């Protein structure tokens, strides 16, 4: 069978795109590896109508709603390679089976490269975050630490005082010039330049000099890249951003390969569930139009 559209990635952006296409009565295959980026978080915030809901529950309900449409096929698996051209694409999944589609959509999300601080990965999504709009309010204006990873961390430290008293932990990852230092101080940000030994407790930072700083929560700017290189196997171009790399797309969400599209965190910045859903909905509509007006 040749599907109208194959969607690689069944998280929020991929499902939002699939919904538009299913409602246009198009045949859609969703291939999902089951690795949502926010799987470590217990609550999702800032998404209208779903504020505070467990992100797994949001995904479960969304998938159930998609499955009410008879033109949906859902496969739980890993897409390993893509080939072909507009109107004749092939996707090979891990079990070796190949699927054919007229259009492709990469909604693969991103991976987070975290700073190599002992104890940080175990707290990612629980007490260490990347987005204050998603998690800042719940810290109740308590003390907040920002762990530097590079120049973008300065921007993060400048923004987050809206949510509490901030300490900027440079940890050898960024050198502050006089202007940066003055700006941070003017915003009430404390600057801590001792290196970090490890994290412990809920959100405690143990410094190399033996001091322990306690916070309500921590933020850090992870480096991002598409969670899988599957778009690159088709030849889709990547573009660098201040956050890492992403799949390059036009305003219509089409990649550098005609007929192949991308949406969600893998194809836009900044990142949130709300923005991923909106991006996916737009991608679904533009893909449908490409089928109607080839």
mmCIF file of C-alpha atoms in Angstrom:
data_model
loop_
_atom_site.group_PDB
_atom_site.id
_atom_site.type_symbol
_atom_site.label_atom_id
_atom_site.label_comp_id
_atom_site.label_asym_id
_atom_site.label_seq_id
_atom_site.Cartn_x
_atom_site.Cartn_y
_atom_site.Cartn_z
ATOM 1 C CA UNK A 1 0.000 0.000 0.000
ATOM 2 C CA UNK A 2 1.146 3.520 -0.766
ATOM 3 C CA UNK A 3 0.031 5.970 1.914
ATOM 4 C CA UNK A 4 -0.726 9.588 1.190
ATOM 5 C CA UNK A 5 1.547 10.601 4.045
ATOM 6 C CA UNK A 6 4.016 8.808 6.302
ATOM 7 C CA UNK A 7 4.590 10.623 9.585
ATOM 8 C CA UNK A 8 7.797 9.663 11.366
ATOM 9 C CA UNK A 9 7.257 10.504 15.031
ATOM 10 C CA UNK A 10 3.984 10.154 16.910
ATOM 11 C CA UNK A 11 4.375 12.763 19.617
ATOM 12 C CA UNK A 12 2.528 16.089 19.819
ATOM 13 C CA UNK A 13 3.675 17.653 16.533
ATOM 14 C CA UNK A 14 3.312 14.448 14.556
ATOM 15 C CA UNK A 15 -0.164 13.744 15.902
ATOM 16 C CA UNK A 16 -1.285 17.334 15.318
ATOM 17 C CA UNK A 17 -0.220 17.049 11.681
ATOM 18 C CA UNK A 18 -1.816 13.641 11.298
ATOM 19 C CA UNK A 19 -5.114 14.987 12.639
ATOM 20 C CA UNK A 20 -5.392 17.586 9.889
ATOM 21 C CA UNK A 21 -4.649 14.984 7.227
ATOM 22 C CA UNK A 22 -7.045 12.395 8.636
ATOM 23 C CA UNK A 23 -9.805 14.979 8.705
ATOM 24 C CA UNK A 24 -9.109 15.546 5.015
ATOM 25 C CA UNK A 25 -9.713 11.783 4.603
ATOM 26 C CA UNK A 26 -6.135 11.079 3.616
ATOM 27 C CA UNK A 27 -4.398 7.790 4.406
ATOM 28 C CA UNK A 28 -1.755 8.344 7.061
ATOM 29 C CA UNK A 29 0.858 6.011 8.492
ATOM 30 C CA UNK A 30 2.395 7.097 11.805
ATOM 31 C CA UNK A 31 5.655 5.391 12.800
ATOM 32 C CA UNK A 32 6.411 6.081 16.448
ATOM 33 C CA UNK A 33 9.381 4.967 18.548
ATOM 34 C CA UNK A 34 7.645 5.924 21.810
ATOM 35 C CA UNK A 35 10.340 8.275 23.120
ATOM 36 C CA UNK A 36 8.622 11.584 23.843
ATOM 37 C CA UNK A 37 11.086 14.295 24.822
ATOM 38 C CA UNK A 38 9.075 15.243 27.936
ATOM 39 C CA UNK A 39 8.673 11.658 29.148
ATOM 40 C CA UNK A 40 10.671 12.547 32.279
ATOM 41 C CA UNK A 41 8.226 15.265 33.401
ATOM 42 C CA UNK A 42 5.184 14.512 35.543
ATOM 43 C CA UNK A 43 3.240 17.606 34.476
ATOM 44 C CA UNK A 44 2.946 19.722 31.341
ATOM 45 C CA UNK A 45 2.356 23.442 31.738
ATOM 46 C CA UNK A 46 1.540 26.348 29.449
ATOM 47 C CA UNK A 47 -0.574 24.304 27.011
ATOM 48 C CA UNK A 48 -4.038 25.861 26.897
ATOM 49 C CA UNK A 49 -6.697 23.468 28.171
ATOM 50 C CA UNK A 50 -4.107 20.957 29.415
ATOM 51 C CA UNK A 51 -2.209 22.978 32.013
ATOM 52 C CA UNK A 52 -0.852 20.707 34.747
ATOM 53 C CA UNK A 53 -1.829 17.463 33.017
ATOM 54 C CA UNK A 54 0.615 14.559 32.862
ATOM 55 C CA UNK A 55 2.175 14.742 29.365
ATOM 56 C CA UNK A 56 1.747 10.991 28.934
ATOM 57 C CA UNK A 57 -1.993 11.447 29.434
ATOM 58 C CA UNK A 58 -2.117 14.237 26.841
ATOM 59 C CA UNK A 59 -0.392 11.928 24.349
ATOM 60 C CA UNK A 60 -2.638 8.970 25.237
ATOM 61 C CA UNK A 61 -5.852 10.919 24.715
ATOM 62 C CA UNK A 62 -4.567 12.432 21.474
ATOM 63 C CA UNK A 63 -3.671 9.027 20.058
ATOM 64 C CA UNK A 64 -7.050 7.611 21.053
ATOM 65 C CA UNK A 65 -8.756 10.457 19.203
ATOM 66 C CA UNK A 66 -6.644 9.843 16.088
ATOM 67 C CA UNK A 67 -7.501 6.156 16.137
ATOM 68 C CA UNK A 68 -11.179 7.023 15.665
ATOM 69 C CA UNK A 69 -10.329 7.906 12.043
ATOM 70 C CA UNK A 70 -10.403 4.856 9.740
ATOM 71 C CA UNK A 71 -7.619 6.059 7.435
ATOM 72 C CA UNK A 72 -4.982 5.953 10.206
ATOM 73 C CA UNK A 73 -2.376 3.200 10.500
ATOM 74 C CA UNK A 74 -0.109 3.337 13.553
ATOM 75 C CA UNK A 75 3.104 1.351 13.863
ATOM 76 C CA UNK A 76 5.227 1.250 16.998
ATOM 77 C CA UNK A 77 8.757 1.038 15.672
ATOM 78 C CA UNK A 78 11.913 2.880 14.728
ATOM 79 C CA UNK A 79 12.306 4.406 11.266
ATOM 80 C CA UNK A 80 15.909 3.771 10.254
ATOM 81 C CA UNK A 81 16.210 5.053 6.695
ATOM 82 C CA UNK A 82 14.297 6.962 4.053
ATOM 83 C CA UNK A 83 14.710 7.086 0.291
ATOM 84 C CA UNK A 84 12.941 8.142 -2.883
ATOM 85 C CA UNK A 85 11.389 11.344 -4.137
ATOM 86 C CA UNK A 86 8.120 13.255 -4.154
ATOM 87 C CA UNK A 87 5.154 10.910 -4.691
ATOM 88 C CA UNK A 88 7.403 7.869 -4.257
ATOM 89 C CA UNK A 89 9.098 7.732 -0.834
ATOM 90 C CA UNK A 90 10.153 4.634 1.060
ATOM 91 C CA UNK A 91 10.694 4.323 4.802
ATOM 92 C CA UNK A 92 12.515 1.311 6.232
ATOM 93 C CA UNK A 93 11.843 0.490 9.861
ATOM 94 C CA UNK A 94 14.030 -1.495 12.249
ATOM 95 C CA UNK A 95 12.433 -4.850 11.493
ATOM 96 C CA UNK A 96 13.375 -4.427 7.823
ATOM 97 C CA UNK A 97 9.849 -3.775 6.533
ATOM 98 C CA UNK A 98 9.527 -0.961 4.005
ATOM 99 C CA UNK A 99 6.554 1.380 3.694
ATOM 100 C CA UNK A 100 5.709 3.644 0.776
ATOM 101 C CA UNK A 101 4.184 7.112 0.817
ATOM 102 C CA UNK A 102 3.580 10.081 -1.434
ATOM 103 C CA UNK A 103 4.708 12.561 1.221
ATOM 104 C CA UNK A 104 6.954 12.302 4.276
ATOM 105 C CA UNK A 105 6.779 14.240 7.514
ATOM 106 C CA UNK A 106 9.656 14.205 9.974
ATOM 107 C CA UNK A 107 8.252 14.931 13.444
ATOM 108 C CA UNK A 108 11.125 13.214 15.205
ATOM 109 C CA UNK A 109 11.688 15.653 18.067
ATOM 110 C CA UNK A 110 15.119 16.378 19.479
ATOM 111 C CA UNK A 111 17.677 14.904 21.833
ATOM 112 C CA UNK A 112 19.035 16.980 24.716
ATOM 113 C CA UNK A 113 22.807 17.046 25.197
ATOM 114 C CA UNK A 114 23.095 17.897 28.896
ATOM 115 C CA UNK A 115 26.118 19.396 30.645
ATOM 116 C CA UNK A 116 28.365 16.679 32.136
ATOM 117 C CA UNK A 117 27.459 17.418 35.746
ATOM 118 C CA UNK A 118 27.116 14.399 38.019
ATOM 119 C CA UNK A 119 23.505 13.944 39.106
ATOM 120 C CA UNK A 120 22.012 16.301 36.515
ATOM 121 C CA UNK A 121 20.630 13.749 34.057
ATOM 122 C CA UNK A 122 18.800 11.927 36.849
ATOM 123 C CA UNK A 123 16.976 15.160 37.737
ATOM 124 C CA UNK A 124 16.192 16.263 34.176
ATOM 125 C CA UNK A 125 12.501 17.063 33.888
ATOM 126 C CA UNK A 126 11.975 16.745 37.655
ATOM 127 C CA UNK A 127 14.028 19.550 39.213
ATOM 128 C CA UNK A 128 16.315 20.545 36.316
ATOM 129 C CA UNK A 129 14.535 22.202 33.390
ATOM 130 C CA UNK A 130 15.167 24.100 30.158
ATOM 131 C CA UNK A 131 12.010 26.254 29.848
ATOM 132 C CA UNK A 132 10.853 28.708 32.530
ATOM 133 C CA UNK A 133 7.494 29.161 30.805
ATOM 134 C CA UNK A 134 6.880 25.437 31.277
ATOM 135 C CA UNK A 135 8.211 25.022 34.828
ATOM 136 C CA UNK A 136 9.078 28.383 36.387
ATOM 137 C CA UNK A 137 5.727 29.193 38.013
ATOM 138 C CA UNK A 138 5.711 26.036 40.144
ATOM 139 C CA UNK A 139 8.986 27.085 41.816
ATOM 140 C CA UNK A 140 6.901 29.678 43.680
ATOM 141 C CA UNK A 141 9.512 32.452 43.340
ATOM 142 C CA UNK A 142 12.018 30.416 45.306
ATOM 143 C CA UNK A 143 15.788 30.501 44.676
ATOM 144 C CA UNK A 144 16.722 29.321 41.180
ATOM 145 C CA UNK A 145 20.069 28.186 39.820
ATOM 146 C CA UNK A 146 21.069 28.495 36.167
ATOM 147 C CA UNK A 147 23.869 26.128 35.142
ATOM 148 C CA UNK A 148 25.826 27.551 32.228
ATOM 149 C CA UNK A 149 26.529 25.557 29.085
ATOM 150 C CA UNK A 150 27.655 28.409 26.823
ATOM 151 C CA UNK A 151 26.718 31.908 25.636
ATOM 152 C CA UNK A 152 22.968 31.130 25.429
ATOM 153 C CA UNK A 153 23.031 30.551 29.178
ATOM 154 C CA UNK A 154 23.627 34.261 29.740
ATOM 155 C CA UNK A 155 20.300 34.993 28.044
ATOM 156 C CA UNK A 156 18.665 32.339 30.219
ATOM 157 C CA UNK A 157 20.093 33.921 33.375
ATOM 158 C CA UNK A 158 18.836 37.337 32.237
ATOM 159 C CA UNK A 159 15.298 36.053 31.650
ATOM 160 C CA UNK A 160 14.691 33.788 34.630
ATOM 161 C CA UNK A 161 14.721 36.465 37.405
ATOM 162 C CA UNK A 162 11.065 36.927 36.409
ATOM 163 C CA UNK A 163 10.447 33.665 38.302
ATOM 164 C CA UNK A 164 12.696 34.021 41.365
ATOM 165 C CA UNK A 165 16.072 34.982 42.793
ATOM 166 C CA UNK A 166 18.686 33.651 40.376
ATOM 167 C CA UNK A 167 22.237 32.439 40.886
ATOM 168 C CA UNK A 168 24.187 32.027 37.645
ATOM 169 C CA UNK A 169 26.602 29.091 37.975
ATOM 170 C CA UNK A 170 29.172 29.643 35.238
ATOM 171 C CA UNK A 171 30.917 26.290 35.909
ATOM 172 C CA UNK A 172 33.737 27.163 33.501
ATOM 173 C CA UNK A 173 31.345 27.072 30.524
ATOM 174 C CA UNK A 174 31.162 30.799 29.858
ATOM 175 C CA UNK A 175 33.422 33.796 30.425
ATOM 176 C CA UNK A 176 31.561 36.951 31.376
ATOM 177 C CA UNK A 177 32.792 40.257 30.016
ATOM 178 C CA UNK A 178 32.223 43.459 31.953
ATOM 179 C CA UNK A 179 29.011 44.326 30.118
ATOM 180 C CA UNK A 180 27.478 40.879 30.728
ATOM 181 C CA UNK A 181 28.475 40.948 34.372
ATOM 182 C CA UNK A 182 27.034 44.440 34.885
ATOM 183 C CA UNK A 183 23.775 43.491 33.180
ATOM 184 C CA UNK A 184 23.313 40.393 35.339
ATOM 185 C CA UNK A 185 24.061 42.292 38.537
ATOM 186 C CA UNK A 186 21.573 44.983 37.531
ATOM 187 C CA UNK A 187 18.924 42.267 37.214
ATOM 188 C CA UNK A 188 19.696 41.005 40.719
ATOM 189 C CA UNK A 189 21.474 37.859 39.523
ATOM 190 C CA UNK A 190 24.167 36.441 41.808
ATOM 191 C CA UNK A 191 27.203 35.119 39.932
ATOM 192 C CA UNK A 192 28.891 31.939 41.173
ATOM 193 C CA UNK A 193 32.104 31.032 39.364
ATOM 194 C CA UNK A 194 33.223 28.033 41.414
ATOM 195 C CA UNK A 195 33.015 24.767 39.516
ATOM 196 C CA UNK A 196 30.253 22.269 40.239
ATOM 197 C CA UNK A 197 31.189 18.910 41.712
ATOM 198 C CA UNK A 198 27.734 17.318 41.571
ATOM 199 C CA UNK A 199 24.037 17.701 42.269
ATOM 200 C CA UNK A 200 22.335 16.003 45.190
ATOM 201 C CA UNK A 201 19.017 16.066 46.993
ATOM 202 C CA UNK A 202 16.187 17.577 44.990
ATOM 203 C CA UNK A 203 18.028 20.592 43.559
ATOM 204 C CA UNK A 204 21.195 21.083 45.595
ATOM 205 C CA UNK A 205 24.491 22.065 43.973
ATOM 206 C CA UNK A 206 27.692 20.874 45.653
ATOM 207 C CA UNK A 207 30.579 23.110 44.609
ATOM 208 C CA UNK A 208 34.194 22.021 44.287
ATOM 209 C CA UNK A 209 35.144 24.174 47.289
ATOM 210 C CA UNK A 210 32.751 22.208 49.512
ATOM 211 C CA UNK A 211 29.872 24.671 49.659
ATOM 212 C CA UNK A 212 26.347 23.422 49.025
ATOM 213 C CA UNK A 213 23.774 25.734 47.440
ATOM 214 C CA UNK A 214 20.101 24.796 47.704
ATOM 215 C CA UNK A 215 17.551 25.801 45.096
ATOM 216 C CA UNK A 216 13.857 25.375 44.418
ATOM 217 C CA UNK A 217 14.843 24.324 40.911
ATOM 218 C CA UNK A 218 17.595 24.509 38.306
ATOM 219 C CA UNK A 219 17.662 25.503 34.650
ATOM 220 C CA UNK A 220 20.198 24.731 31.967
ATOM 221 C CA UNK A 221 20.352 25.284 28.207
ATOM 222 C CA UNK A 222 20.757 21.855 26.644
ATOM 223 C CA UNK A 223 22.153 21.495 23.132
ATOM 224 C CA UNK A 224 19.649 20.017 20.712
ATOM 225 C CA UNK A 225 19.764 17.945 17.550
ATOM 226 C CA UNK A 226 17.128 15.857 15.766
ATOM 227 C CA UNK A 227 16.594 12.741 17.874
ATOM 228 C CA UNK A 228 17.401 10.503 14.921
ATOM 229 C CA UNK A 229 19.423 11.062 11.713
ATOM 230 C CA UNK A 230 16.634 9.569 9.609
ATOM 231 C CA UNK A 231 15.940 12.878 7.798
ATOM 232 C CA UNK A 232 19.597 13.071 6.833
ATOM 233 C CA UNK A 233 19.355 9.664 5.153
ATOM 234 C CA UNK A 234 17.056 11.351 2.648
ATOM 235 C CA UNK A 235 19.426 14.290 2.210
ATOM 236 C CA UNK A 236 17.435 16.881 4.145
ATOM 237 C CA UNK A 237 19.581 19.872 5.062
ATOM 238 C CA UNK A 238 20.192 20.869 8.657
ATOM 239 C CA UNK A 239 20.646 24.411 9.925
ATOM 240 C CA UNK A 240 22.469 25.681 13.005
ATOM 241 C CA UNK A 241 20.567 27.622 15.664
ATOM 242 C CA UNK A 242 21.615 29.080 19.024
ATOM 243 C CA UNK A 243 20.141 25.908 20.567
ATOM 244 C CA UNK A 244 21.922 23.385 18.318
ATOM 245 C CA UNK A 245 20.867 22.017 14.935
ATOM 246 C CA UNK A 246 17.470 21.453 13.349
ATOM 247 C CA UNK A 247 15.968 20.325 10.050
ATOM 248 C CA UNK A 248 15.799 23.245 7.629
ATOM 249 C CA UNK A 249 12.302 24.002 6.328
ATOM 250 C CA UNK A 250 10.470 26.626 4.302
ATOM 251 C CA UNK A 251 7.581 28.653 5.693
ATOM 252 C CA UNK A 252 5.376 25.837 4.412
ATOM 253 C CA UNK A 253 7.384 23.328 6.492
ATOM 254 C CA UNK A 254 8.901 21.644 3.413
ATOM 255 C CA UNK A 255 12.497 20.482 3.754
ATOM 256 C CA UNK A 256 15.220 20.846 1.139
ATOM 257 C CA UNK A 257 13.872 17.619 -0.401
ATOM 258 C CA UNK A 258 10.633 18.273 -2.332
ATOM 259 C CA UNK A 259 7.699 16.376 -0.866
ATOM 260 C CA UNK A 260 9.384 15.834 2.487
ATOM 261 C CA UNK A 261 8.303 18.039 5.388
ATOM 262 C CA UNK A 262 9.368 18.526 9.015
ATOM 263 C CA UNK A 263 7.745 20.042 12.087
ATOM 264 C CA UNK A 264 7.914 20.322 15.852
ATOM 265 C CA UNK A 265 11.057 20.640 17.962
ATOM 266 C CA UNK A 266 13.207 19.083 15.224
ATOM 267 C CA UNK A 267 12.288 21.898 12.832
ATOM 268 C CA UNK A 268 11.747 25.033 14.906
ATOM 269 C CA UNK A 269 12.864 26.994 17.955
ATOM 270 C CA UNK A 270 11.999 27.682 20.692
ATOM 271 C CA UNK A 271 10.387 24.516 22.006
ATOM 272 C CA UNK A 272 7.204 23.776 23.930
ATOM 273 C CA UNK A 273 4.213 21.463 23.625
ATOM 274 C CA UNK A 274 1.999 24.360 22.498
ATOM 275 C CA UNK A 275 4.413 25.432 19.786
ATOM 276 C CA UNK A 276 4.955 21.839 18.632
ATOM 277 C CA UNK A 277 1.208 21.282 18.266
ATOM 278 C CA UNK A 278 0.775 24.519 16.335
ATOM 279 C CA UNK A 279 3.701 23.699 14.067
ATOM 280 C CA UNK A 280 2.334 20.218 13.445
ATOM 281 C CA UNK A 281 -1.140 21.508 12.618
ATOM 282 C CA UNK A 282 0.332 23.911 10.061
ATOM 283 C CA UNK A 283 2.517 21.176 8.567
ATOM 284 C CA UNK A 284 -0.503 18.891 8.202
ATOM 285 C CA UNK A 285 -2.421 21.592 6.355
ATOM 286 C CA UNK A 286 0.450 22.444 4.019
ATOM 287 C CA UNK A 287 1.095 18.790 3.229
ATOM 288 C CA UNK A 288 -2.560 18.356 2.328
ATOM 289 C CA UNK A 289 -2.368 21.355 0.023
ATOM 290 C CA UNK A 290 0.707 19.888 -1.648
ATOM 291 C CA UNK A 291 -1.351 16.777 -2.429
ATOM 292 C CA UNK A 292 -4.245 18.813 -3.791
ATOM 293 C CA UNK A 293 -2.058 21.229 -5.774
ATOM 294 C CA UNK A 294 0.997 19.163 -6.745
#
